[in-house]
Tab-separated table of C-alpha atoms in Angstrom:
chain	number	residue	atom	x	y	z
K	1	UNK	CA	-13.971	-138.414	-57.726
K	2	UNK	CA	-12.680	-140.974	-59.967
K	3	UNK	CA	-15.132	-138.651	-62.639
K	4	UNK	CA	-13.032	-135.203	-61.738
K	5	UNK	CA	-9.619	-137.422	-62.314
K	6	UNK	CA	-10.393	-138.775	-65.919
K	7	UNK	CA	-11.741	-135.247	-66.743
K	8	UNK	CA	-8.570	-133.705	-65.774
K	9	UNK	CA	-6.922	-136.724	-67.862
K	10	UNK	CA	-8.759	-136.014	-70.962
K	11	UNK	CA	-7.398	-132.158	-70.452
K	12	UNK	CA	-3.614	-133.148	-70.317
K	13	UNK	CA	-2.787	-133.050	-67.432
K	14	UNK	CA	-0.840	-135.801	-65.965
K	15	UNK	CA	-0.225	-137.753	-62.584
K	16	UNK	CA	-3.639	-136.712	-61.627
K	17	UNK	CA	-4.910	-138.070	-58.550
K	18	UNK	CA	-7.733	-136.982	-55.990
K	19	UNK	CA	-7.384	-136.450	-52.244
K	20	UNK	CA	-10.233	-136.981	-49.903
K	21	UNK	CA	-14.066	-136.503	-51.455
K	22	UNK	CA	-13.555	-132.439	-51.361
K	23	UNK	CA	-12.540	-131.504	-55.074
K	24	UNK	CA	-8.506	-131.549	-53.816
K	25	UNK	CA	-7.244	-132.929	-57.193
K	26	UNK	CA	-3.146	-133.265	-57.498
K	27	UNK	CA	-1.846	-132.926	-61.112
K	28	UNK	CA	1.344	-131.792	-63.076
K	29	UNK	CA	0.653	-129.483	-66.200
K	30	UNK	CA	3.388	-127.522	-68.231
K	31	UNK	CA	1.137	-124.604	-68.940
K	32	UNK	CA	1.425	-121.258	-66.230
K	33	UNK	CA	-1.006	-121.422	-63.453
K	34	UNK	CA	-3.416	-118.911	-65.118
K	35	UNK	CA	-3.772	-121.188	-68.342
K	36	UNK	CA	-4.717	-124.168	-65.736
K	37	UNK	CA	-7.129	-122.245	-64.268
K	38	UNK	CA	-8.854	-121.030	-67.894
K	39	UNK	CA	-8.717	-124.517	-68.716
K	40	UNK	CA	-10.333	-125.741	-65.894
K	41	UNK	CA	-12.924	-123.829	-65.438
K	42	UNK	CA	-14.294	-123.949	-69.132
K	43	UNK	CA	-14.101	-127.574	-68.909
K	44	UNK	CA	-15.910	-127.581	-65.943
K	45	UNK	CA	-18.639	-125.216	-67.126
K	46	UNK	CA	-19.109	-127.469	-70.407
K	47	UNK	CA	-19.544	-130.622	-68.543
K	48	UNK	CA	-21.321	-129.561	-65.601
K	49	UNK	CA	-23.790	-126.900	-67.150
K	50	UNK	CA	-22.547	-124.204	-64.481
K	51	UNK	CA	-19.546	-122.143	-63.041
K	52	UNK	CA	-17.557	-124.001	-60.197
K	53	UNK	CA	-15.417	-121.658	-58.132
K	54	UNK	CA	-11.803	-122.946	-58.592
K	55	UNK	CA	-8.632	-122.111	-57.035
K	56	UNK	CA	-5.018	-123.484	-58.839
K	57	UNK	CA	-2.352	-123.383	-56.232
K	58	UNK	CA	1.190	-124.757	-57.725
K	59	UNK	CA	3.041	-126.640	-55.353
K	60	UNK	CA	5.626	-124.201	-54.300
K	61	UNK	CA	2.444	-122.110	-52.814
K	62	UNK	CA	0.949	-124.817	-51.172
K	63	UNK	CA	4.059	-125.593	-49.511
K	64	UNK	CA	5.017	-122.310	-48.484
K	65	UNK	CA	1.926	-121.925	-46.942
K	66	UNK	CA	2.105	-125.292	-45.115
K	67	UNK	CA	5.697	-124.396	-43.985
K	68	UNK	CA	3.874	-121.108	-42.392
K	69	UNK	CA	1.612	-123.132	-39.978
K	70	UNK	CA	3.298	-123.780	-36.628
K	71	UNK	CA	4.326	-127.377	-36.254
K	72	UNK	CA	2.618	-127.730	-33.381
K	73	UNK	CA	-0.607	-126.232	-34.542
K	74	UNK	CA	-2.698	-129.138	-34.898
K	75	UNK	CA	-6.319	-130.918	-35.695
K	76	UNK	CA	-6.585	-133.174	-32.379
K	77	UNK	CA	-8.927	-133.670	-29.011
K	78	UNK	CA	-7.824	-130.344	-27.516
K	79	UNK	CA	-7.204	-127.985	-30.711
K	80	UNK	CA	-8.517	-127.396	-34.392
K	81	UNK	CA	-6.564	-125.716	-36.793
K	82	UNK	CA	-7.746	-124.493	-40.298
K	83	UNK	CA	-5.989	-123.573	-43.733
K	84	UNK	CA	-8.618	-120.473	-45.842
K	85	UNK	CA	-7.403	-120.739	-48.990
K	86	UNK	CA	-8.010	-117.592	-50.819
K	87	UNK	CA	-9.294	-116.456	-54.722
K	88	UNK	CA	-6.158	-114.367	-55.522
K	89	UNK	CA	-8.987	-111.229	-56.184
K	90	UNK	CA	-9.203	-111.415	-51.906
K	91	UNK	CA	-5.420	-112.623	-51.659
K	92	UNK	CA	-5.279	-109.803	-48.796
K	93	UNK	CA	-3.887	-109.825	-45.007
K	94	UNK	CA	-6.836	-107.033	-44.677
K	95	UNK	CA	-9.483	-109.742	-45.214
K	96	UNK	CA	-8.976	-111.169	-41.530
K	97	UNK	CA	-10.027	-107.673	-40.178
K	98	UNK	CA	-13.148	-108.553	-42.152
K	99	UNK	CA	-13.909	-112.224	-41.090
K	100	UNK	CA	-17.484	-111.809	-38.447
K	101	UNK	CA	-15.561	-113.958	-35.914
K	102	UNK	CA	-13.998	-113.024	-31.991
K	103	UNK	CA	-10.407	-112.988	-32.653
K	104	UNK	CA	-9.544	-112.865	-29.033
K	105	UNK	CA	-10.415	-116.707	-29.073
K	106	UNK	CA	-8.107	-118.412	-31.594
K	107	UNK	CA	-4.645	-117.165	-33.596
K	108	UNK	CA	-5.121	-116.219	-36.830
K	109	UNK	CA	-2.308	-115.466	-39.297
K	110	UNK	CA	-2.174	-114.557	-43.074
K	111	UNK	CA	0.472	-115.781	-45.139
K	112	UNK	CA	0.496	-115.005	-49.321
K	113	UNK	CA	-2.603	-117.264	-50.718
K	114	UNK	CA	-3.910	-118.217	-47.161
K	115	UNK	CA	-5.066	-117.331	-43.845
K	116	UNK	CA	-5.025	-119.857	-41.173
K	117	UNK	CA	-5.900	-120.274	-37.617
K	118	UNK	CA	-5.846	-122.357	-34.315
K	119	UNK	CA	-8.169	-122.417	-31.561
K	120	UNK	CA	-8.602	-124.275	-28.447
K	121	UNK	CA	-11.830	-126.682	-28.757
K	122	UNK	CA	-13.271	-125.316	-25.922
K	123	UNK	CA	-13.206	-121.754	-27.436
K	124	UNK	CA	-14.149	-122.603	-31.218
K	125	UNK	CA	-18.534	-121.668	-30.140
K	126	UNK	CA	-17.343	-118.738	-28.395
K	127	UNK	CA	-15.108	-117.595	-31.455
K	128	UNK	CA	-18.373	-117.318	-33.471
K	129	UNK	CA	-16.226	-119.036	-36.611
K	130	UNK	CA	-19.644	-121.010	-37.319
K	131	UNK	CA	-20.650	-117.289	-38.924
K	132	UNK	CA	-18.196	-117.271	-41.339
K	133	UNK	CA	-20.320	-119.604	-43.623
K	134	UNK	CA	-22.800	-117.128	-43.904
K	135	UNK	CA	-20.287	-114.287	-44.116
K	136	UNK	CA	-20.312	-112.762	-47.965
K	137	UNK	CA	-16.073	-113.610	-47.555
K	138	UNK	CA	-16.917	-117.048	-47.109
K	139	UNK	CA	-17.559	-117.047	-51.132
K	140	UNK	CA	-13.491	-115.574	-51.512
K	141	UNK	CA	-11.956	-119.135	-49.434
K	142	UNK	CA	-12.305	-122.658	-49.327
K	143	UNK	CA	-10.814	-124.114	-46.103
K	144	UNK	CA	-9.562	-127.494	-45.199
K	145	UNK	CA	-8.000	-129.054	-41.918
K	146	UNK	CA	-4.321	-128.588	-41.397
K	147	UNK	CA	-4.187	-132.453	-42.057
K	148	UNK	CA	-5.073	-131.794	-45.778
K	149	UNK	CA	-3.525	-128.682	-45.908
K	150	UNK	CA	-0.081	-130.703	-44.995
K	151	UNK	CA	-0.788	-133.878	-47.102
K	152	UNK	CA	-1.855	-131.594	-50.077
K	153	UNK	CA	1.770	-129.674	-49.562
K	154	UNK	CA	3.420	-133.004	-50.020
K	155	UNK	CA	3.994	-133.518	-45.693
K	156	UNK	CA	2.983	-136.845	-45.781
K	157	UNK	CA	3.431	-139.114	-42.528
């Protein structure tokens, strides 16, 4: 990771740090969101000889989705929650409709930029949500535990 941060150095960008071995990388930038993103990607296509799917949430999004999780929705012994963060081409409430998985066994919500859910351990095989890595949507997310979720939305403990 410590590669990823100096790259994003050498672009401009500044306080850049890394969270957790998962591509999470915390910066500041002047530029609009959509000049990040150009950015990034080219830079990541030069140096690493092909396209990396990227998503550029600013902080106010990742908060407000944070802020939409219910407190007591949590990653622990008896449930697992999850944070989909979503390419803004699939940025769509309709997409859960989509997702190959048995709703009837966890909560799923969609908030702008996200869809997230929580599901009792003892229900996450019978949900089927190990079929949504195979699922052509899959491509459209990247999901993370509500742990990072919260620490990348600045909820630290």
């Amino acid at each position: 990771m410590k590669q990823l941060r100096t790259l994003f150095e050498t672009l401009g960008f500044i306080q850049v740090s890394t969270y957790i071995n998962s591509g999470n990388i915390l910066f500041e930038s002047e530029l609009d969101t959509k000049s990040v993103l150009m950015k990034i990607q080219k830079c990541l296509q030069n140096t690493f000889d092909f396209e990396i799917p990227t998503i550029v949430k600013t902080e106010n999004e990742m908060k407000k989705i944070a802020k939409a999780i219910p407190v007591d929705w949590l990653n622990d012994p008896t449930q697992r929650t999850e944070v989909a963060y979503l390419f803004p081409d699939f940025d769509s409430k309709s997409l859960i409709d989509e997702l190959p998985i048995k709703k009837e066994f966890l909560e799923i919500r969609y908030v702008k930029g996200a869809i997230f859910w929580n599901i009792k351990r003892e229900n996450v095989n019978k949900s089927q949500l190990a079929k949504l890595i195979s699922h052509k949507l899959y491509q459209s997310m990247t999901i993370r535990n509500v742990n990072t979720a919260r620490f990348l939305a600045g909820e630290r403990k």
